[in-house]
């Protein structure tokens, strides 16, 4: 089946799937595997020292001939000049899609647009999303409270973010938070997403750079305990230590390509079981 959304159109990927940003783990080999599997691989710039970043991007081109992007994660303590330097290296290397997070990154968005590239910021709150849309974002990742990574105490669920986002925003939306199987993928598209971001779900695949022990530990997470619930849905600013509930869908360590194919093929079977009999699934007219 051919998958067509505003995001596949803009990025040129086979599937409406975008890789999450991963501090320390967003290496080029992992991102290239995601791109080769049909999604938009994203390498997290700050995984590299600035002096090594240019070579890393050069190597990335040898690992994939498919579209890929770069994430720049802005935090409170970081300095603007350094983020802009990473951005400049990537622009000079020909990268044309950038995801930004987690704090205000409008200064990066401006430079990304000056260079003629696409800017996909990630937002936990609707008010952030509305403000980055005004600032010209080309697509917005809406991150629900199910997500791993940075949390905001006033975050809504992925379902509320997407269904409300579809009403309040015009730009293409990327759903993030708790998605890791075919039903979550289809559900997000039905709620109005133009693509889905996979974070926790792919961190236990073969290509993920975390250790085998940590992958197994994560796969064995019981998402139905009180402790788990309290660590994920804490109401503080800051990160979450536990994987998102999408770990519940991961039973074994498998190649990223297989994981993505499993999601897409099962989604196609579900669509068929609902009576959908076309060769193309398109949300372009919605
Ligand atoms: C280990 C780990 C590290 C992460 N590091 C970052 C980061 O550096 N920057 C960022 O914007 N998001 C980061 N995130 C959040 C993801 O990019 C993404 O928003 C989130 O994982 C999506 O939710 P999911 O885990 O339910 O798929 C991280 C997530 C994990 C699991």
PDB file of C-alpha atoms and ligand atoms in Angstrom:
ATOM      1  CA  UNK A   1       0.000   0.000   0.000  1.00  0.00           C
ATOM      2  CA  UNK A   2       1.175   3.516  -0.712  1.00  0.00           C
ATOM      3  CA  UNK A   3       0.996   5.902   2.263  1.00  0.00           C
ATOM      4  CA  UNK A   4       0.400   9.555   1.425  1.00  0.00           C
ATOM      5  CA  UNK A   5       0.144  12.385   3.928  1.00  0.00           C
ATOM      6  CA  UNK A   6       1.265  16.011   3.990  1.00  0.00           C
ATOM      7  CA  UNK A   7       4.390  14.798   5.781  1.00  0.00           C
ATOM      8  CA  UNK A   8       5.349  12.042   3.319  1.00  0.00           C
ATOM      9  CA  UNK A   9       4.824  14.629   0.576  1.00  0.00           C
ATOM     10  CA  UNK A  10       7.070  17.140   2.290  1.00  0.00           C
ATOM     11  CA  UNK A  11       9.785  14.729   3.430  1.00  0.00           C
ATOM     12  CA  UNK A  12       9.724  12.213   0.580  1.00  0.00           C
ATOM     13  CA  UNK A  13       9.591   9.209   2.956  1.00  0.00           C
ATOM     14  CA  UNK A  14       7.794   5.945   2.162  1.00  0.00           C
ATOM     15  CA  UNK A  15       5.877   5.900   5.451  1.00  0.00           C
ATOM     16  CA  UNK A  16       4.464   8.692   7.662  1.00  0.00           C
ATOM     17  CA  UNK A  17       6.955   7.861  10.407  1.00  0.00           C
ATOM     18  CA  UNK A  18       9.438  10.220  12.030  1.00  0.00           C
ATOM     19  CA  UNK A  19      12.200   9.247  14.416  1.00  0.00           C
ATOM     20  CA  UNK A  20      12.292  10.795  17.887  1.00  0.00           C
ATOM     21  CA  UNK A  21      15.216  12.811  19.239  1.00  0.00           C
ATOM     22  CA  UNK A  22      17.418  10.911  21.664  1.00  0.00           C
ATOM     23  CA  UNK A  23      20.009  12.610  23.836  1.00  0.00           C
ATOM     24  CA  UNK A  24      23.206  10.507  23.621  1.00  0.00           C
ATOM     25  CA  UNK A  25      21.540   7.756  21.569  1.00  0.00           C
ATOM     26  CA  UNK A  26      20.509   9.627  18.407  1.00  0.00           C
ATOM     27  CA  UNK A  27      23.571   8.486  16.467  1.00  0.00           C
ATOM     28  CA  UNK A  28      23.756   8.458  12.677  1.00  0.00           C
ATOM     29  CA  UNK A  29      23.820   4.646  12.376  1.00  0.00           C
ATOM     30  CA  UNK A  30      20.505   4.417  14.259  1.00  0.00           C
ATOM     31  CA  UNK A  31      18.984   7.260  12.239  1.00  0.00           C
ATOM     32  CA  UNK A  32      20.195   5.781   8.933  1.00  0.00           C
ATOM     33  CA  UNK A  33      18.523   2.473   9.842  1.00  0.00           C
ATOM     34  CA  UNK A  34      15.241   4.343  10.418  1.00  0.00           C
ATOM     35  CA  UNK A  35      15.532   6.109   7.064  1.00  0.00           C
ATOM     36  CA  UNK A  36      16.424   2.854   5.303  1.00  0.00           C
ATOM     37  CA  UNK A  37      13.324   1.269   6.858  1.00  0.00           C
ATOM     38  CA  UNK A  38      11.103   3.899   5.199  1.00  0.00           C
ATOM     39  CA  UNK A  39      10.732   6.605   7.862  1.00  0.00           C
ATOM     40  CA  UNK A  40      12.494   9.898   8.406  1.00  0.00           C
ATOM     41  CA  UNK A  41      15.638   9.106  10.403  1.00  0.00           C
ATOM     42  CA  UNK A  42      16.701  11.904  12.708  1.00  0.00           C
ATOM     43  CA  UNK A  43      20.156  12.237  14.178  1.00  0.00           C
ATOM     44  CA  UNK A  44      20.299  14.218  17.415  1.00  0.00           C
ATOM     45  CA  UNK A  45      22.997  16.834  16.848  1.00  0.00           C
ATOM     46  CA  UNK A  46      24.134  17.147  20.459  1.00  0.00           C
ATOM     47  CA  UNK A  47      25.027  13.451  20.521  1.00  0.00           C
ATOM     48  CA  UNK A  48      28.175  14.653  18.736  1.00  0.00           C
ATOM     49  CA  UNK A  49      30.787  17.150  19.716  1.00  0.00           C
ATOM     50  CA  UNK A  50      30.622  20.116  17.384  1.00  0.00           C
ATOM     51  CA  UNK A  51      34.056  19.313  15.913  1.00  0.00           C
ATOM     52  CA  UNK A  52      32.887  15.799  14.903  1.00  0.00           C
ATOM     53  CA  UNK A  53      29.430  16.704  13.625  1.00  0.00           C
ATOM     54  CA  UNK A  54      30.415  17.539  10.044  1.00  0.00           C
ATOM     55  CA  UNK A  55      32.098  14.164   9.554  1.00  0.00           C
ATOM     56  CA  UNK A  56      29.192  12.370  11.174  1.00  0.00           C
ATOM     57  CA  UNK A  57      26.790  13.906   8.653  1.00  0.00           C
ATOM     58  CA  UNK A  58      29.131  13.035   5.811  1.00  0.00           C
ATOM     59  CA  UNK A  59      29.173   9.428   6.999  1.00  0.00           C
ATOM     60  CA  UNK A  60      25.371   9.476   7.277  1.00  0.00           C
ATOM     61  CA  UNK A  61      25.208  10.064   3.515  1.00  0.00           C
ATOM     62  CA  UNK A  62      27.180   6.846   3.004  1.00  0.00           C
ATOM     63  CA  UNK A  63      24.771   4.931   5.233  1.00  0.00           C
ATOM     64  CA  UNK A  64      21.549   5.997   3.534  1.00  0.00           C
ATOM     65  CA  UNK A  65      20.408   7.527   0.276  1.00  0.00           C
ATOM     66  CA  UNK A  66      16.977   8.147   1.825  1.00  0.00           C
ATOM     67  CA  UNK A  67      15.722  11.405   3.365  1.00  0.00           C
ATOM     68  CA  UNK A  68      16.868  12.180   6.894  1.00  0.00           C
ATOM     69  CA  UNK A  69      16.872  15.108   9.302  1.00  0.00           C
ATOM     70  CA  UNK A  70      18.667  16.571  12.289  1.00  0.00           C
ATOM     71  CA  UNK A  71      17.315  17.375  15.754  1.00  0.00           C
ATOM     72  CA  UNK A  72      18.595  20.244  17.827  1.00  0.00           C
ATOM     73  CA  UNK A  73      17.465  19.958  21.429  1.00  0.00           C
ATOM     74  CA  UNK A  74      17.589  23.289  23.205  1.00  0.00           C
ATOM     75  CA  UNK A  75      17.769  23.324  26.972  1.00  0.00           C
ATOM     76  CA  UNK A  76      17.724  26.043  29.582  1.00  0.00           C
ATOM     77  CA  UNK A  77      21.447  26.030  30.263  1.00  0.00           C
ATOM     78  CA  UNK A  78      22.596  25.800  26.635  1.00  0.00           C
ATOM     79  CA  UNK A  79      23.867  28.790  24.703  1.00  0.00           C
ATOM     80  CA  UNK A  80      22.243  30.024  21.505  1.00  0.00           C
ATOM     81  CA  UNK A  81      25.515  30.445  19.626  1.00  0.00           C
ATOM     82  CA  UNK A  82      26.415  26.780  20.077  1.00  0.00           C
ATOM     83  CA  UNK A  83      23.024  25.598  18.816  1.00  0.00           C
ATOM     84  CA  UNK A  84      23.359  27.892  15.815  1.00  0.00           C
ATOM     85  CA  UNK A  85      26.807  26.467  15.088  1.00  0.00           C
ATOM     86  CA  UNK A  86      25.421  22.913  14.972  1.00  0.00           C
ATOM     87  CA  UNK A  87      22.658  24.154  12.713  1.00  0.00           C
ATOM     88  CA  UNK A  88      25.133  25.829  10.353  1.00  0.00           C
ATOM     89  CA  UNK A  89      27.173  22.622  10.042  1.00  0.00           C
ATOM     90  CA  UNK A  90      24.030  20.687   9.126  1.00  0.00           C
ATOM     91  CA  UNK A  91      22.810  23.312   6.640  1.00  0.00           C
ATOM     92  CA  UNK A  92      26.234  23.287   4.981  1.00  0.00           C
ATOM     93  CA  UNK A  93      26.062  19.492   4.830  1.00  0.00           C
ATOM     94  CA  UNK A  94      22.832  19.790   2.816  1.00  0.00           C
ATOM     95  CA  UNK A  95      20.380  18.723   5.540  1.00  0.00           C
ATOM     96  CA  UNK A  96      17.005  20.293   4.819  1.00  0.00           C
ATOM     97  CA  UNK A  97      14.714  19.019   7.600  1.00  0.00           C
ATOM     98  CA  UNK A  98      15.202  20.003  11.230  1.00  0.00           C
ATOM     99  CA  UNK A  99      13.293  19.023  14.325  1.00  0.00           C
ATOM    100  CA  UNK A 100      13.760  21.246  17.353  1.00  0.00           C
ATOM    101  CA  UNK A 101      12.838  20.769  20.997  1.00  0.00           C
ATOM    102  CA  UNK A 102      12.380  21.129  23.935  1.00  0.00           C
ATOM    103  CA  UNK A 103      12.633  24.832  24.896  1.00  0.00           C
ATOM    104  CA  UNK A 104      11.906  27.886  22.744  1.00  0.00           C
ATOM    105  CA  UNK A 105      13.706  27.418  19.459  1.00  0.00           C
ATOM    106  CA  UNK A 106      12.222  30.182  17.323  1.00  0.00           C
ATOM    107  CA  UNK A 107      15.732  31.605  16.801  1.00  0.00           C
ATOM    108  CA  UNK A 108      16.660  28.289  15.148  1.00  0.00           C
ATOM    109  CA  UNK A 109      13.427  28.242  13.136  1.00  0.00           C
ATOM    110  CA  UNK A 110      14.298  31.651  11.661  1.00  0.00           C
ATOM    111  CA  UNK A 111      17.726  30.532  10.491  1.00  0.00           C
ATOM    112  CA  UNK A 112      16.322  27.205   9.213  1.00  0.00           C
ATOM    113  CA  UNK A 113      13.882  29.140   7.021  1.00  0.00           C
ATOM    114  CA  UNK A 114      16.472  31.657   5.841  1.00  0.00           C
ATOM    115  CA  UNK A 115      18.440  28.653   4.581  1.00  0.00           C
ATOM    116  CA  UNK A 116      15.347  27.392   2.714  1.00  0.00           C
ATOM    117  CA  UNK A 117      14.900  24.333   4.942  1.00  0.00           C
ATOM    118  CA  UNK A 118      11.943  22.845   6.845  1.00  0.00           C
ATOM    119  CA  UNK A 119      11.371  23.354  10.559  1.00  0.00           C
ATOM    120  CA  UNK A 120       9.442  20.830  12.685  1.00  0.00           C
ATOM    121  CA  UNK A 121       9.387  21.982  16.327  1.00  0.00           C
ATOM    122  CA  UNK A 122       8.061  19.698  19.070  1.00  0.00           C
ATOM    123  CA  UNK A 123       5.582  21.033  21.624  1.00  0.00           C
ATOM    124  CA  UNK A 124       4.079  19.606  24.804  1.00  0.00           C
ATOM    125  CA  UNK A 125       1.385  22.292  25.126  1.00  0.00           C
ATOM    126  CA  UNK A 126      -1.166  23.682  22.680  1.00  0.00           C
ATOM    127  CA  UNK A 127      -0.146  27.259  23.491  1.00  0.00           C
ATOM    128  CA  UNK A 128       3.424  26.407  22.431  1.00  0.00           C
ATOM    129  CA  UNK A 129       2.122  24.853  19.239  1.00  0.00           C
ATOM    130  CA  UNK A 130       0.016  27.904  18.431  1.00  0.00           C
ATOM    131  CA  UNK A 131       3.006  30.175  18.968  1.00  0.00           C
ATOM    132  CA  UNK A 132       5.378  28.126  16.776  1.00  0.00           C
ATOM    133  CA  UNK A 133       2.749  27.936  14.054  1.00  0.00           C
ATOM    134  CA  UNK A 134       2.627  31.759  14.118  1.00  0.00           C
ATOM    135  CA  UNK A 135       6.433  31.734  13.894  1.00  0.00           C
ATOM    136  CA  UNK A 136       6.181  29.743  10.652  1.00  0.00           C
ATOM    137  CA  UNK A 137       6.712  26.095  11.661  1.00  0.00           C
ATOM    138  CA  UNK A 138       6.291  23.755   8.676  1.00  0.00           C
ATOM    139  CA  UNK A 139       4.952  20.902  10.837  1.00  0.00           C
ATOM    140  CA  UNK A 140       4.541  20.475  14.574  1.00  0.00           C
ATOM    141  CA  UNK A 141       5.134  17.444  16.750  1.00  0.00           C
ATOM    142  CA  UNK A 142       2.539  17.384  19.511  1.00  0.00           C
ATOM    143  CA  UNK A 143       3.883  15.442  22.438  1.00  0.00           C
ATOM    144  CA  UNK A 144       1.308  13.849  24.723  1.00  0.00           C
ATOM    145  CA  UNK A 145       1.783  13.104  28.404  1.00  0.00           C
ATOM    146  CA  UNK A 146       2.381   9.446  27.508  1.00  0.00           C
ATOM    147  CA  UNK A 147       5.744  10.451  25.980  1.00  0.00           C
ATOM    148  CA  UNK A 148       9.136   9.633  27.368  1.00  0.00           C
ATOM    149  CA  UNK A 149      11.586  12.524  27.656  1.00  0.00           C
ATOM    150  CA  UNK A 150      10.798  16.014  28.890  1.00  0.00           C
ATOM    151  CA  UNK A 151       7.489  16.537  30.636  1.00  0.00           C
ATOM    152  CA  UNK A 152       5.351  19.546  31.293  1.00  0.00           C
ATOM    153  CA  UNK A 153       2.950  19.378  34.252  1.00  0.00           C
ATOM    154  CA  UNK A 154       0.134  20.782  32.098  1.00  0.00           C
ATOM    155  CA  UNK A 155       0.553  18.382  29.206  1.00  0.00           C
ATOM    156  CA  UNK A 156      -2.532  16.699  27.755  1.00  0.00           C
ATOM    157  CA  UNK A 157      -2.762  13.188  26.374  1.00  0.00           C
ATOM    158  CA  UNK A 158      -1.773  12.358  22.816  1.00  0.00           C
ATOM    159  CA  UNK A 159      -5.476  11.903  21.976  1.00  0.00           C
ATOM    160  CA  UNK A 160      -6.460  15.357  23.238  1.00  0.00           C
ATOM    161  CA  UNK A 161      -3.422  17.012  21.636  1.00  0.00           C
ATOM    162  CA  UNK A 162      -4.118  15.543  18.240  1.00  0.00           C
ATOM    163  CA  UNK A 163      -7.865  15.908  18.062  1.00  0.00           C
ATOM    164  CA  UNK A 164      -7.723  19.482  19.391  1.00  0.00           C
ATOM    165  CA  UNK A 165      -4.583  20.243  17.349  1.00  0.00           C
ATOM    166  CA  UNK A 166      -6.446  19.262  14.198  1.00  0.00           C
ATOM    167  CA  UNK A 167      -9.062  21.909  15.016  1.00  0.00           C
ATOM    168  CA  UNK A 168      -6.742  24.653  16.199  1.00  0.00           C
ATOM    169  CA  UNK A 169      -3.740  24.334  13.896  1.00  0.00           C
ATOM    170  CA  UNK A 170      -3.328  24.307  10.127  1.00  0.00           C
ATOM    171  CA  UNK A 171       0.165  22.895   9.720  1.00  0.00           C
ATOM    172  CA  UNK A 172       0.812  19.146   9.408  1.00  0.00           C
ATOM    173  CA  UNK A 173       0.895  17.406  12.789  1.00  0.00           C
ATOM    174  CA  UNK A 174       3.158  14.658  14.069  1.00  0.00           C
ATOM    175  CA  UNK A 175       1.819  12.581  16.962  1.00  0.00           C
ATOM    176  CA  UNK A 176       4.245  11.652  19.737  1.00  0.00           C
ATOM    177  CA  UNK A 177       3.628   9.762  22.921  1.00  0.00           C
ATOM    178  CA  UNK A 178       2.799   6.155  23.621  1.00  0.00           C
ATOM    179  CA  UNK A 179       2.695   4.970  20.017  1.00  0.00           C
ATOM    180  CA  UNK A 180       4.388   1.700  19.133  1.00  0.00           C
ATOM    181  CA  UNK A 181       2.017  -0.595  17.291  1.00  0.00           C
ATOM    182  CA  UNK A 182      -0.294  -0.666  14.295  1.00  0.00           C
ATOM    183  CA  UNK A 183      -3.409   0.409  16.175  1.00  0.00           C
ATOM    184  CA  UNK A 184      -1.639   3.380  17.760  1.00  0.00           C
ATOM    185  CA  UNK A 185      -0.243   4.324  14.356  1.00  0.00           C
ATOM    186  CA  UNK A 186      -3.648   4.143  12.642  1.00  0.00           C
ATOM    187  CA  UNK A 187      -5.340   5.791  15.625  1.00  0.00           C
ATOM    188  CA  UNK A 188      -2.975   8.763  15.438  1.00  0.00           C
ATOM    189  CA  UNK A 189      -3.657   9.182  11.709  1.00  0.00           C
ATOM    190  CA  UNK A 190      -7.395   8.995  12.404  1.00  0.00           C
ATOM    191  CA  UNK A 191      -7.068  11.660  15.102  1.00  0.00           C
ATOM    192  CA  UNK A 192      -5.524  14.025  12.587  1.00  0.00           C
ATOM    193  CA  UNK A 193      -1.819  13.272  12.536  1.00  0.00           C
ATOM    194  CA  UNK A 194       0.085  13.496   9.281  1.00  0.00           C
ATOM    195  CA  UNK A 195       2.842  11.324  10.750  1.00  0.00           C
ATOM    196  CA  UNK A 196       3.755   9.462  13.882  1.00  0.00           C
ATOM    197  CA  UNK A 197       6.903   9.862  15.956  1.00  0.00           C
ATOM    198  CA  UNK A 198       8.435   6.674  17.355  1.00  0.00           C
ATOM    199  CA  UNK A 199      10.608   7.105  20.445  1.00  0.00           C
ATOM    200  CA  UNK A 200      10.517   4.485  23.204  1.00  0.00           C
ATOM    201  CA  UNK A 201       9.300   1.817  20.775  1.00  0.00           C
ATOM    202  CA  UNK A 202      12.485   1.857  18.688  1.00  0.00           C
ATOM    203  CA  UNK A 203      14.982   2.172  21.527  1.00  0.00           C
ATOM    204  CA  UNK A 204      14.869  -1.595  22.055  1.00  0.00           C
ATOM    205  CA  UNK A 205      15.497  -2.540  18.410  1.00  0.00           C
ATOM    206  CA  UNK A 206      18.781  -4.098  17.284  1.00  0.00           C
ATOM    207  CA  UNK A 207      20.167  -0.872  15.854  1.00  0.00           C
ATOM    208  CA  UNK A 208      19.561   1.189  18.993  1.00  0.00           C
ATOM    209  CA  UNK A 209      22.891   1.977  20.663  1.00  0.00           C
ATOM    210  CA  UNK A 210      21.764   1.182  24.235  1.00  0.00           C
ATOM    211  CA  UNK A 211      23.125  -2.021  25.767  1.00  0.00           C
ATOM    212  CA  UNK A 212      21.400  -5.371  25.375  1.00  0.00           C
ATOM    213  CA  UNK A 213      20.847  -5.504  29.157  1.00  0.00           C
ATOM    214  CA  UNK A 214      19.069  -2.154  29.110  1.00  0.00           C
ATOM    215  CA  UNK A 215      16.952  -3.215  26.147  1.00  0.00           C
ATOM    216  CA  UNK A 216      15.889  -6.350  27.996  1.00  0.00           C
ATOM    217  CA  UNK A 217      15.252  -4.377  31.165  1.00  0.00           C
ATOM    218  CA  UNK A 218      13.061  -1.939  29.242  1.00  0.00           C
ATOM    219  CA  UNK A 219      11.160  -4.717  27.437  1.00  0.00           C
ATOM    220  CA  UNK A 220      10.410  -6.252  30.842  1.00  0.00           C
ATOM    221  CA  UNK A 221       8.896  -3.025  32.181  1.00  0.00           C
ATOM    222  CA  UNK A 222       5.483  -3.609  33.718  1.00  0.00           C
ATOM    223  CA  UNK A 223       3.515  -0.556  32.667  1.00  0.00           C
ATOM    224  CA  UNK A 224       0.601  -1.439  34.918  1.00  0.00           C
ATOM    225  CA  UNK A 225       2.229  -0.855  38.298  1.00  0.00           C
ATOM    226  CA  UNK A 226       1.639   2.147  40.539  1.00  0.00           C
ATOM    227  CA  UNK A 227       5.378   2.943  40.628  1.00  0.00           C
ATOM    228  CA  UNK A 228       5.550   3.005  36.873  1.00  0.00           C
ATOM    229  CA  UNK A 229       2.491   5.218  36.640  1.00  0.00           C
ATOM    230  CA  UNK A 230       3.891   7.655  39.194  1.00  0.00           C
ATOM    231  CA  UNK A 231       7.255   7.961  37.457  1.00  0.00           C
ATOM    232  CA  UNK A 232       5.733   8.512  34.031  1.00  0.00           C
ATOM    233  CA  UNK A 233       2.884  10.827  34.878  1.00  0.00           C
ATOM    234  CA  UNK A 234       4.721  12.973  37.402  1.00  0.00           C
ATOM    235  CA  UNK A 235       3.679  16.593  37.435  1.00  0.00           C
ATOM    236  CA  UNK A 236       7.075  18.285  37.378  1.00  0.00           C
ATOM    237  CA  UNK A 237       9.042  20.057  34.681  1.00  0.00           C
ATOM    238  CA  UNK A 238      11.795  17.745  33.505  1.00  0.00           C
ATOM    239  CA  UNK A 239      12.528  14.324  32.153  1.00  0.00           C
ATOM    240  CA  UNK A 240      11.035  10.938  32.815  1.00  0.00           C
ATOM    241  CA  UNK A 241      13.257   7.986  33.632  1.00  0.00           C
ATOM    242  CA  UNK A 242      10.915   5.252  32.529  1.00  0.00           C
ATOM    243  CA  UNK A 243      10.097   4.230  28.951  1.00  0.00           C
ATOM    244  CA  UNK A 244       6.716   5.357  27.642  1.00  0.00           C
ATOM    245  CA  UNK A 245       3.816   2.850  27.644  1.00  0.00           C
ATOM    246  CA  UNK A 246       4.682   2.010  24.033  1.00  0.00           C
ATOM    247  CA  UNK A 247       7.271  -0.334  25.575  1.00  0.00           C
ATOM    248  CA  UNK A 248       4.268  -2.556  26.320  1.00  0.00           C
ATOM    249  CA  UNK A 249       4.120  -3.462  22.615  1.00  0.00           C
ATOM    250  CA  UNK A 250       7.763  -4.565  22.420  1.00  0.00           C
ATOM    251  CA  UNK A 251       8.371  -8.223  23.258  1.00  0.00           C
ATOM    252  CA  UNK A 252      11.750  -8.863  21.686  1.00  0.00           C
ATOM    253  CA  UNK A 253      14.817  -7.184  20.256  1.00  0.00           C
ATOM    254  CA  UNK A 254      14.319  -7.140  16.496  1.00  0.00           C
ATOM    255  CA  UNK A 255      15.772  -5.158  13.586  1.00  0.00           C
ATOM    256  CA  UNK A 256      14.255  -1.702  13.173  1.00  0.00           C
ATOM    257  CA  UNK A 257      13.175  -2.523   9.637  1.00  0.00           C
ATOM    258  CA  UNK A 258      11.153  -5.510  10.916  1.00  0.00           C
ATOM    259  CA  UNK A 259       9.530  -3.428  13.619  1.00  0.00           C
ATOM    260  CA  UNK A 260       8.441  -0.782  11.147  1.00  0.00           C
ATOM    261  CA  UNK A 261       7.258  -3.360   8.594  1.00  0.00           C
ATOM    262  CA  UNK A 262       5.265  -5.137  11.335  1.00  0.00           C
ATOM    263  CA  UNK A 263       3.496  -1.878  12.221  1.00  0.00           C
ATOM    264  CA  UNK A 264       2.722  -0.960   8.631  1.00  0.00           C
ATOM    265  CA  UNK A 265       1.705  -4.447   7.492  1.00  0.00           C
ATOM    266  CA  UNK A 266      -0.585  -4.956  10.471  1.00  0.00           C
ATOM    267  CA  UNK A 267      -2.080  -1.496   9.889  1.00  0.00           C
ATOM    268  CA  UNK A 268      -2.822  -2.535   6.303  1.00  0.00           C
ATOM    269  CA  UNK A 269      -4.520  -5.724   7.512  1.00  0.00           C
ATOM    270  CA  UNK A 270      -6.624  -3.745   9.980  1.00  0.00           C
ATOM    271  CA  UNK A 271      -7.650  -1.322   7.246  1.00  0.00           C
ATOM    272  CA  UNK A 272      -8.658  -4.274   5.042  1.00  0.00           C
ATOM    273  CA  UNK A 273     -10.679  -5.788   7.902  1.00  0.00           C
ATOM    274  CA  UNK A 274     -12.558  -2.477   8.039  1.00  0.00           C
ATOM    275  CA  UNK A 275     -13.425  -2.809   4.350  1.00  0.00           C
ATOM    276  CA  UNK A 276     -10.719  -0.488   2.968  1.00  0.00           C
ATOM    277  CA  UNK A 277      -9.754  -1.971  -0.385  1.00  0.00           C
ATOM    278  CA  UNK A 278      -7.593   0.685  -2.073  1.00  0.00           C
ATOM    279  CA  UNK A 279      -3.858   0.441  -2.856  1.00  0.00           C
ATOM    280  CA  UNK A 280      -3.262   3.913  -1.521  1.00  0.00           C
ATOM    281  CA  UNK A 281      -3.999   5.355   1.916  1.00  0.00           C
ATOM    282  CA  UNK A 282      -4.063   9.111   1.657  1.00  0.00           C
ATOM    283  CA  UNK A 283      -4.968  11.758   4.215  1.00  0.00           C
ATOM    284  CA  UNK A 284      -4.202  14.576   1.774  1.00  0.00           C
ATOM    285  CA  UNK A 285      -7.837  15.573   1.292  1.00  0.00           C
ATOM    286  CA  UNK A 286      -8.735  15.516   4.999  1.00  0.00           C
TER     287      UNK A 286
HETATM  288  C1  LIG B   1      16.083   7.850  26.063  1.00  0.00           C
HETATM  289  C2  LIG B   1      15.340   9.019  25.488  1.00  0.00           C
HETATM  290  C3  LIG B   1      16.019  10.199  25.244  1.00  0.00           C
HETATM  291  C4  LIG B   1      15.330  11.302  24.732  1.00  0.00           C
HETATM  292  N1  LIG B   1      16.029  12.442  24.469  1.00  0.00           N
HETATM  293  C5  LIG B   1      15.389  13.493  23.908  1.00  0.00           C
HETATM  294  C6  LIG B   1      16.103  14.665  23.537  1.00  0.00           C
HETATM  295  O1  LIG B   1      17.315  14.774  23.700  1.00  0.00           O
HETATM  296  N2  LIG B   1      15.404  15.675  22.966  1.00  0.00           N
HETATM  297  C7  LIG B   1      14.063  15.603  22.757  1.00  0.00           C
HETATM  298  O2  LIG B   1      13.481  16.524  22.229  1.00  0.00           O
HETATM  299  N3  LIG B   1      13.356  14.510  23.099  1.00  0.00           N
HETATM  300  C8  LIG B   1      13.991  13.459  23.656  1.00  0.00           C
HETATM  301  N4  LIG B   1      13.278  12.340  23.961  1.00  0.00           N
HETATM  302  C9  LIG B   1      11.822  12.303  23.659  1.00  0.00           C
HETATM  303  C10 LIG B   1      11.579  11.753  22.276  1.00  0.00           C
HETATM  304  O3  LIG B   1      12.211  12.525  21.294  1.00  0.00           O
HETATM  305  C11 LIG B   1      10.084  11.676  21.937  1.00  0.00           C
HETATM  306  O4  LIG B   1       9.475  12.931  22.054  1.00  0.00           O
HETATM  307  C12 LIG B   1       9.342  10.690  22.821  1.00  0.00           C
HETATM  308  O5  LIG B   1      10.146   9.552  23.078  1.00  0.00           O
HETATM  309  C13 LIG B   1       8.054  10.266  22.136  1.00  0.00           C
HETATM  310  O6  LIG B   1       7.277   9.479  22.979  1.00  0.00           O
HETATM  311  P1  LIG B   1       7.388   7.879  23.022  1.00  0.00           P
HETATM  312  O7  LIG B   1       8.628   7.580  23.790  1.00  0.00           O
HETATM  313  O8  LIG B   1       6.150   7.476  23.686  1.00  0.00           O
HETATM  314  O9  LIG B   1       7.468   7.386  21.603  1.00  0.00           O
HETATM  315  C14 LIG B   1      13.940  11.225  24.464  1.00  0.00           C
HETATM  316  C15 LIG B   1      13.269  10.017  24.686  1.00  0.00           C
HETATM  317  C16 LIG B   1      13.947   8.922  25.202  1.00  0.00           C
HETATM  318  C17 LIG B   1      13.194   7.627  25.409  1.00  0.00           C
END
